[in-house]
Tab-separated table of C-alpha atoms and ligand atoms in Angstrom:
chain	number	residue	atom	x	y	z
U	1	MET	CA	-5.738	18.391	-23.427
U	2	GLU	CA	-4.937	17.834	-19.741
U	3	ARG	CA	-3.574	14.364	-19.017
U	4	VAL	CA	-5.229	12.413	-16.214
U	5	ASP	CA	-3.614	9.257	-14.919
U	6	PHE	CA	-5.669	6.526	-13.220
U	7	ARG	CA	-2.972	3.816	-13.255
U	8	SER	CA	-1.988	4.177	-9.614
U	9	ASP	CA	-1.679	6.624	-6.742
U	10	THR	CA	2.082	6.120	-7.133
U	11	VAL	CA	1.932	8.515	-10.120
U	12	THR	CA	1.063	11.485	-7.883
U	13	LEU	CA	3.279	14.524	-8.328
U	14	PRO	CA	4.374	16.619	-5.341
U	15	THR	CA	2.112	19.569	-4.515
U	16	PRO	CA	3.399	23.177	-4.744
U	17	GLU	CA	3.578	23.256	-0.925
U	18	MET	CA	5.793	20.156	-1.003
U	19	ARG	CA	8.080	21.655	-3.644
U	20	ALA	CA	8.472	24.815	-1.547
U	21	ALA	CA	9.243	22.762	1.583
U	22	MET	CA	11.786	20.702	-0.364
U	23	ALA	CA	13.539	23.796	-1.686
U	24	SER	CA	14.036	25.223	1.781
U	25	ALA	CA	14.569	21.971	3.715
U	26	GLU	CA	17.282	21.864	6.375
U	27	VAL	CA	19.511	18.881	5.595
U	28	GLY	CA	22.510	16.932	6.951
U	29	ASP	CA	24.095	13.503	6.563
U	30	ASP	CA	21.404	11.006	7.551
U	31	VAL	CA	23.843	8.093	7.708
U	32	TYR	CA	25.309	10.017	10.671
U	33	GLY	CA	21.739	10.659	11.898
U	34	GLU	CA	22.302	14.363	11.303
U	35	ASP	CA	19.522	15.287	8.907
U	36	PRO	CA	17.094	17.453	10.892
U	37	SER	CA	14.258	17.068	8.369
U	38	ILE	CA	14.527	13.271	8.381
U	39	ASN	CA	14.641	13.236	12.173
U	40	ARG	CA	11.524	15.428	12.260
U	41	LEU	CA	9.695	13.184	9.784
U	42	GLN	CA	10.625	10.039	11.734
U	43	ASN	CA	9.401	11.545	15.022
U	44	LEU	CA	6.168	12.680	13.416
U	45	ALA	CA	5.601	9.257	11.833
U	46	ALA	CA	6.328	7.338	15.041
U	47	GLY	CA	3.827	9.550	16.877
U	48	LEU	CA	1.109	9.108	14.227
U	49	LEU	CA	1.550	5.332	14.195
U	50	GLY	CA	1.807	5.115	17.988
U	51	LYS	CA	5.211	3.405	17.931
U	52	GLN	CA	8.471	4.194	19.768
U	53	ALA	CA	10.572	4.868	16.679
U	54	ALA	CA	10.536	5.195	12.898
U	55	LEU	CA	12.911	4.910	9.944
U	56	PHE	CA	12.667	6.685	6.579
U	57	VAL	CA	13.300	4.342	3.609
U	58	PRO	CA	13.323	4.967	-0.142
U	59	SER	CA	10.315	2.786	-0.985
U	60	GLY	CA	7.518	0.620	0.347
U	61	THR	CA	9.288	-2.418	-1.052
U	62	MET	CA	12.435	-1.650	0.922
U	63	GLY	CA	10.313	-0.913	3.985
U	64	ASN	CA	8.728	-4.353	3.888
U	65	LEU	CA	12.010	-6.080	3.053
U	66	ALA	CA	14.039	-4.351	5.787
U	67	SER	CA	11.236	-5.081	8.276
U	68	ILE	CA	11.040	-8.764	7.376
U	69	LEU	CA	14.840	-9.097	7.481
U	70	ALA	CA	14.833	-7.408	10.880
U	71	HIS	CA	12.274	-9.898	12.227
U	72	CYS	CA	13.537	-13.115	10.591
U	73	GLN	CA	16.643	-15.274	10.300
U	74	ARG	CA	17.556	-17.324	7.212
U	75	GLY	CA	15.339	-20.414	6.985
U	76	ASP	CA	12.499	-18.810	8.947
U	77	GLU	CA	9.010	-18.801	7.559
U	78	VAL	CA	6.628	-15.887	7.096
U	79	ILE	CA	2.859	-16.440	6.847
U	80	LEU	CA	1.260	-14.099	4.342
U	81	GLY	CA	-1.502	-13.843	1.746
U	82	ASP	CA	-1.178	-15.305	-1.727
U	83	GLN	CA	-2.465	-11.978	-3.087
U	84	SER	CA	-0.151	-9.830	-1.000
U	85	HIS	CA	2.177	-7.244	-2.478
U	86	VAL	CA	5.114	-8.742	-0.551
U	87	PHE	CA	4.510	-12.138	-2.148
U	88	ILE	CA	3.589	-11.041	-5.674
U	89	ASN	CA	5.119	-7.650	-6.350
U	90	GLU	CA	8.409	-7.397	-4.493
U	91	ALA	CA	10.621	-9.460	-6.780
U	92	GLY	CA	10.948	-12.317	-4.293
U	93	GLY	CA	13.224	-10.121	-2.158
U	94	ILE	CA	12.530	-11.878	1.136
U	95	ALA	CA	13.682	-15.199	-0.351
U	96	ALA	CA	16.487	-13.742	-2.467
U	97	PHE	CA	18.102	-11.544	0.175
U	98	GLY	CA	16.841	-12.987	3.450
U	99	GLY	CA	16.534	-16.721	2.797
U	100	VAL	CA	13.046	-16.330	4.255
U	101	GLN	CA	10.442	-18.807	3.081
U	102	PRO	CA	6.957	-17.499	2.267
U	103	HIS	CA	4.127	-19.673	3.568
U	104	THR	CA	1.142	-18.361	1.630
U	105	LEU	CA	-2.500	-18.710	2.617
U	106	PRO	CA	-5.363	-17.762	0.307
U	107	ASN	CA	-6.530	-14.198	0.826
U	108	GLU	CA	-10.267	-14.045	1.432
U	109	SER	CA	-12.069	-11.561	-0.824
U	110	ASP	CA	-11.969	-9.005	2.020
U	111	GLY	CA	-8.161	-9.184	2.195
U	112	THR	CA	-8.069	-11.182	5.418
U	113	LEU	CA	-6.442	-14.551	6.087
U	114	ASP	CA	-8.661	-17.084	7.820
U	115	LEU	CA	-7.656	-17.129	11.505
U	116	HIS	CA	-7.953	-20.908	11.780
U	117	ALA	CA	-5.832	-21.311	8.627
U	118	ILE	CA	-3.147	-19.067	10.170
U	119	GLU	CA	-3.159	-21.159	13.318
U	120	CYS	CA	-2.840	-24.377	11.275
U	121	ALA	CA	0.036	-22.869	9.272
U	122	ILE	CA	2.145	-22.261	12.370
U	123	ARG	CA	4.789	-24.999	12.507
U	124	GLN	CA	5.387	-27.224	15.474
U	125	ASP	CA	8.802	-27.268	17.038
U	126	ASP	CA	10.298	-30.089	14.964
U	127	VAL	CA	13.689	-30.288	13.307
U	128	HIS	CA	12.012	-31.058	9.972
U	129	TYR	CA	10.176	-27.740	9.830
U	130	PRO	CA	11.184	-24.164	9.228
U	131	ILE	CA	10.571	-21.854	12.172
U	132	SER	CA	7.360	-19.840	11.880
U	133	ARG	CA	8.482	-16.343	12.781
U	134	LEU	CA	6.208	-13.697	11.331
U	135	ILE	CA	2.698	-12.933	10.051
U	136	VAL	CA	2.354	-10.196	7.404
U	137	LEU	CA	-0.957	-8.511	6.573
U	138	GLU	CA	-1.683	-5.750	4.067
U	139	ASN	CA	-3.936	-2.801	4.974
U	140	THR	CA	-5.570	-1.556	2.781
U	141	HIS	CA	-5.392	-4.679	0.638
U	142	ASN	CA	-4.426	-3.640	-2.891
U	143	ARG	CA	-5.395	-6.708	-4.929
U	144	CYS	CA	-8.534	-7.259	-2.843
U	145	GLY	CA	-10.046	-4.016	-4.071
U	146	GLY	CA	-8.327	-1.595	-1.695
U	147	ILE	CA	-10.367	-2.894	1.213
U	148	PRO	CA	-9.395	-1.901	4.775
U	149	LEU	CA	-8.831	-4.627	7.353
U	150	THR	CA	-10.820	-3.817	10.474
U	151	LEU	CA	-9.417	-3.094	13.889
U	152	GLU	CA	-11.162	-6.184	15.288
U	153	TYR	CA	-9.498	-8.419	12.716
U	154	SER	CA	-6.061	-6.840	13.218
U	155	ARG	CA	-6.434	-7.306	16.969
U	156	ALA	CA	-7.403	-10.946	16.511
U	157	VAL	CA	-4.280	-11.553	14.405
U	158	GLY	CA	-2.149	-9.656	16.946
U	159	GLU	CA	-3.454	-11.872	19.752
U	160	LEU	CA	-2.916	-15.024	17.721
U	161	ALA	CA	0.666	-13.950	16.929
U	162	LYS	CA	1.363	-13.259	20.605
U	163	LYS	CA	-0.123	-16.552	21.730
U	164	HIS	CA	2.282	-18.434	19.443
U	165	GLY	CA	5.325	-16.184	19.945
U	166	LEU	CA	5.252	-14.849	16.376
U	167	LYS	CA	5.915	-11.291	15.209
U	168	PHE	CA	3.304	-9.360	13.224
U	169	HIS	CA	4.105	-6.853	10.453
U	170	ILE	CA	1.579	-4.715	8.552
U	171	ASP	CA	2.305	-3.626	4.999
U	172	GLY	CA	0.393	-0.412	5.542
U	173	ALA	CA	1.351	1.197	2.240
U	174	ARG	CA	-2.138	2.772	2.358
U	175	ILE	CA	-2.853	2.521	6.095
U	176	PHE	CA	-4.060	6.136	6.172
U	177	ASN	CA	-6.701	5.285	3.543
U	178	ALA	CA	-7.808	2.502	5.886
U	179	ALA	CA	-7.819	4.759	8.952
U	180	VAL	CA	-9.805	7.504	7.187
U	181	LYS	CA	-12.306	4.999	5.826
U	182	LEU	CA	-12.797	3.301	9.214
U	183	GLY	CA	-12.863	6.611	11.089
U	184	ILE	CA	-10.119	5.547	13.518
U	185	SER	CA	-6.485	6.532	13.977
U	186	ALA	CA	-3.630	4.847	12.161
U	187	ALA	CA	-2.107	4.312	15.627
U	188	ASP	CA	-5.119	2.210	16.660
U	189	LEU	CA	-4.851	0.137	13.479
U	190	ALA	CA	-1.109	-0.356	13.963
U	191	ALA	CA	-1.316	-1.120	17.696
U	192	PRO	CA	-1.707	-4.917	17.399
U	193	ALA	CA	1.372	-5.143	15.131
U	194	ASP	CA	5.056	-5.157	16.029
U	195	SER	CA	5.912	-3.154	12.922
U	196	VAL	CA	4.261	-1.286	10.084
U	197	THR	CA	5.474	0.199	6.816
U	198	PHE	CA	3.501	3.051	5.287
U	199	CYS	CA	4.071	4.977	2.045
U	200	LEU	CA	4.376	8.731	1.636
U	201	SER	CA	4.514	8.465	-2.134
U	202	LYS	CA	1.044	7.083	-2.871
U	203	GLY	CA	-2.191	8.840	-1.928
U	204	LEU	CA	-0.250	11.230	0.307
U	205	CYS	CA	1.451	12.619	-2.808
U	206	ALA	CA	5.084	12.922	-1.674
U	207	PRO	CA	7.538	12.181	-4.481
U	208	VAL	CA	9.629	9.532	-2.691
U	209	GLY	CA	9.682	7.459	0.432
U	210	SER	CA	8.099	5.232	3.010
U	211	VAL	CA	8.465	4.925	6.761
U	212	ILE	CA	8.877	1.851	8.977
U	213	CYS	CA	7.587	2.135	12.545
U	214	GLY	CA	8.142	-0.138	15.529
U	215	ASP	CA	9.891	-0.311	18.887
U	216	GLU	CA	13.429	0.998	19.389
U	217	ALA	CA	15.116	-2.410	19.244
U	218	PHE	CA	13.308	-3.347	16.014
U	219	ILE	CA	14.098	-0.003	14.360
U	220	THR	CA	17.772	-0.418	15.291
U	221	ARG	CA	17.828	-3.770	13.455
U	222	ALA	CA	15.832	-2.371	10.506
U	223	HIS	CA	18.332	0.512	10.303
U	224	ARG	CA	21.173	-1.968	9.847
U	225	MET	CA	19.160	-3.819	7.178
U	226	ARG	CA	18.431	-0.558	5.362
U	227	LYS	CA	22.186	0.118	5.262
U	228	ALA	CA	22.908	-3.400	3.970
U	229	LEU	CA	20.314	-2.953	1.228
U	230	GLY	CA	21.931	0.302	0.121
U	231	GLY	CA	19.106	2.449	1.411
U	232	GLY	CA	21.179	4.668	3.709
U	233	MET	CA	20.777	8.062	2.081
U	234	ARG	CA	22.673	11.245	2.824
U	235	GLN	CA	20.988	14.678	2.514
U	236	ALA	CA	17.603	13.068	1.966
U	237	GLY	CA	15.915	15.733	4.091
U	238	VAL	CA	14.842	17.299	0.786
U	239	LEU	CA	12.609	14.229	0.425
U	240	ALA	CA	11.568	14.083	4.064
U	241	ALA	CA	10.401	17.709	3.847
U	242	ALA	CA	7.748	16.665	1.322
U	243	GLY	CA	6.848	13.743	3.585
U	244	ILE	CA	6.244	16.108	6.504
U	245	VAL	CA	3.827	18.144	4.363
U	246	ALA	CA	2.165	14.868	3.343
U	247	LEU	CA	1.576	13.827	6.963
U	248	ASN	CA	0.458	17.274	8.070
U	249	SER	CA	-1.947	18.081	5.266
U	250	MET	CA	-2.794	15.158	2.989
U	251	ILE	CA	-4.380	12.544	5.249
U	252	GLU	CA	-7.913	13.827	5.879
U	253	ARG	CA	-8.486	14.643	2.217
U	254	LEU	CA	-8.129	10.935	1.287
U	255	SER	CA	-11.902	10.722	1.862
U	256	ASP	CA	-12.311	12.817	-1.330
U	257	ASP	CA	-10.507	10.053	-3.244
U	258	HIS	CA	-12.804	7.449	-1.701
U	259	ARG	CA	-15.897	9.469	-2.649
U	260	ARG	CA	-14.674	9.806	-6.249
U	261	ALA	CA	-13.901	6.071	-6.477
U	262	ARG	CA	-17.510	5.386	-5.447
U	263	ALA	CA	-18.732	7.859	-8.075
U	264	ILE	CA	-16.684	6.016	-10.715
U	265	ALA	CA	-18.165	2.670	-9.653
U	266	ASP	CA	-21.686	4.155	-9.740
U	267	GLY	CA	-21.073	5.514	-13.236
U	268	LEU	CA	-19.608	2.268	-14.593
U	269	ARG	CA	-22.074	-0.116	-12.976
U	270	ASN	CA	-24.619	-0.069	-15.800
U	271	ILE	CA	-22.305	0.185	-18.786
U	272	PRO	CA	-22.753	-2.930	-20.939
U	273	GLY	CA	-19.729	-5.195	-21.070
U	274	LEU	CA	-18.287	-4.100	-17.744
U	275	SER	CA	-18.537	-5.753	-14.364
U	276	LEU	CA	-17.273	-4.360	-11.092
U	277	ARG	CA	-15.136	-6.832	-9.208
U	278	TYR	CA	-16.045	-5.112	-5.904
U	279	GLU	CA	-19.498	-3.522	-6.012
U	280	ARG	CA	-18.749	-0.614	-3.661
U	281	PRO	CA	-15.141	0.514	-3.552
U	282	ALA	CA	-14.161	0.996	0.085
U	283	THR	CA	-11.234	3.326	-0.569
U	284	ASN	CA	-9.528	4.663	-3.700
U	285	MET	CA	-9.528	1.688	-6.101
U	286	VAL	CA	-12.045	0.418	-8.652
U	287	TYR	CA	-11.413	-2.937	-10.338
U	288	ILE	CA	-13.292	-3.607	-13.572
U	289	ASP	CA	-13.590	-6.799	-15.580
U	290	PHE	CA	-14.761	-7.019	-19.177
U	291	THR	CA	-17.488	-9.536	-20.050
U	292	PRO	CA	-17.316	-11.493	-23.337
U	293	GLN	CA	-20.140	-9.221	-24.628
U	294	ALA	CA	-18.054	-6.038	-24.243
U	295	LYS	CA	-17.651	-4.025	-27.461
U	296	MET	CA	-13.920	-3.635	-26.751
U	297	ASP	CA	-11.459	-5.436	-24.507
U	298	ALA	CA	-9.310	-3.850	-21.826
U	299	SER	CA	-6.250	-3.197	-23.997
U	300	ALA	CA	-8.343	-1.589	-26.761
U	301	VAL	CA	-9.990	0.638	-24.158
U	302	VAL	CA	-6.586	1.609	-22.764
U	303	GLU	CA	-5.428	2.644	-26.229
U	304	ALA	CA	-8.586	4.596	-27.084
U	305	MET	CA	-8.517	6.390	-23.727
U	306	ARG	CA	-4.875	7.371	-24.218
U	307	GLU	CA	-5.907	9.319	-27.343
U	308	GLN	CA	-8.168	11.333	-25.042
U	309	GLY	CA	-5.367	11.986	-22.538
U	310	ILE	CA	-6.750	9.440	-20.080
U	311	ILE	CA	-4.044	7.057	-18.936
U	312	LEU	CA	-5.132	3.583	-17.810
U	313	ARG	CA	-3.404	0.235	-17.492
U	314	ALA	CA	-4.736	-3.214	-18.350
U	315	SER	CA	-3.625	-6.162	-16.237
U	316	GLY	CA	-2.536	-9.473	-17.683
U	317	ASP	CA	-5.945	-10.969	-16.815
U	318	GLY	CA	-7.789	-8.442	-18.982
U	319	SER	CA	-9.034	-6.270	-16.127
U	320	ILE	CA	-8.372	-2.621	-15.375
U	321	ARG	CA	-7.635	-1.136	-11.956
U	322	LEU	CA	-8.584	2.530	-11.657
U	323	VAL	CA	-6.925	4.373	-8.794
U	324	VAL	CA	-8.111	7.766	-7.555
U	325	HIS	CA	-5.705	10.274	-6.013
U	326	TYR	CA	-5.044	13.955	-5.363
U	327	TRP	CA	-4.646	14.831	-9.064
U	328	ILE	CA	-8.007	13.298	-10.034
U	329	ASP	CA	-10.780	15.865	-9.604
U	330	ASP	CA	-14.532	15.673	-10.294
U	331	GLU	CA	-13.995	16.810	-13.868
U	332	ALA	CA	-11.485	13.986	-14.490
U	333	VAL	CA	-14.049	11.509	-13.156
U	334	GLU	CA	-16.670	12.932	-15.536
U	335	ARG	CA	-14.235	12.700	-18.461
U	336	LEU	CA	-13.433	9.098	-17.628
U	337	LEU	CA	-17.097	8.100	-17.343
U	338	SER	CA	-18.219	9.843	-20.531
U	339	ASN	CA	-15.422	8.150	-22.462
U	340	PHE	CA	-16.377	4.728	-21.094
U	341	GLU	CA	-19.968	5.449	-22.163
U	342	ARG	CA	-18.849	6.531	-25.646
U	343	LEU	CA	-16.564	3.522	-26.187
U	344	LEU	CA	-18.686	0.744	-24.764
U	345	ARG	CA	-22.258	1.921	-25.216
U	346	GLY	CA	-22.133	4.415	-28.091
M	401	LIG	N1	2.047	-0.869	-5.277
M	401	LIG	C1	2.080	-0.451	-6.655
M	401	LIG	C2	2.573	-1.577	-7.573
M	401	LIG	O1	3.768	-2.068	-7.114
M	401	LIG	C3	1.591	-2.701	-7.701
M	401	LIG	C4	0.715	0.031	-7.072
M	401	LIG	O2	0.629	0.652	-8.142
M	401	LIG	O3	-0.259	-0.191	-6.330
M	401	LIG	N2	2.732	-2.439	-0.588
M	401	LIG	C5	1.615	-2.232	-1.301
M	401	LIG	C6	0.321	-2.714	-0.763
M	401	LIG	C7	1.676	-1.579	-2.541
M	401	LIG	O4	0.555	-1.416	-3.235
M	401	LIG	C8	2.924	-1.129	-3.021
M	401	LIG	C9	3.048	-0.479	-4.382
M	401	LIG	C10	4.053	-1.351	-2.226
M	401	LIG	C11	3.929	-2.027	-1.014
M	401	LIG	C12	5.454	-0.958	-2.678
M	401	LIG	O5	5.679	0.391	-2.676
M	401	LIG	P1	6.875	1.017	-3.557
M	401	LIG	O6	6.344	1.123	-4.938
M	401	LIG	O7	7.136	2.324	-2.889
M	401	LIG	O8	8.031	0.095	-3.447
């Protein structure tokens, strides 16, 4: 029985084309800046995101951390969403390693932060207060259903940041999902921000790595932070080679993942005991809650599905997030739906 894994798009395995590129990648010592594949990936990424420069890092978490450390000093404050990955899922790194204080605002259900609330959160120049230095947004927003933040909203935040002399970073782990969904370029979406991190190892299928993009001076500082965090790698061109394939051939097809996520939502909508947290998935994620009338709860469903080779994960709050990616085809969607029907209706 073929195993299909809906836990995350982080589970994606490299494609055969990526494996071939990795096997034949030209490499050198990247700490000396001498890895031709990494240099090629960084140039390609900077061009796609419309920024002056880029830096390859081992993970999205390190990308966000190195970026925030490059923007902030100890004691500075960063304004970000209370549902953001940086705040919830990055082990408190900005506080632990940077002495940076998170100032959280409630994420609206569409992943945005209220503009007026951001403005009110910016500290006055007073010795009692930390210095407001940075705004961080997430696009697409993972915990808000994988929703893309619009260009208009990103521009409004960019203008607000400028007006108050703050920096603006986008955790764009899935910024290409957002760009494909909105039908605009990732460069347009990134333009209002000073820096953006995006991941190669999620929907784009590369085995390892993320890229930070920004202007030359920012990337120089982020480079130093990456070294301090132990993220200076040597012949990592074998990884960058897969990333180049990802950027050249895996972006446009993300719309297939979005179509399949919608098909999953359509199939689950009328199953008794389930409720969709977001009626129409915008990108590649479907969040489902279980009502008290459900025949089984989330963890029982996860166990029963595993016996059928369908790998899911229940969250602590009793919901399940289903994530669609390159290795989920139409047949996998059908299998998932028929098993939900069997378990909860049958
Ligand atoms: N997200 C993972 C888990 O950590 C929750 C997932 O399965 O979705 N920003 C965003 C918005 C992310 O969703 C993630 C990973 C990251 C950053 C971190 O990327 P990695 O895992 O490469 O450190």
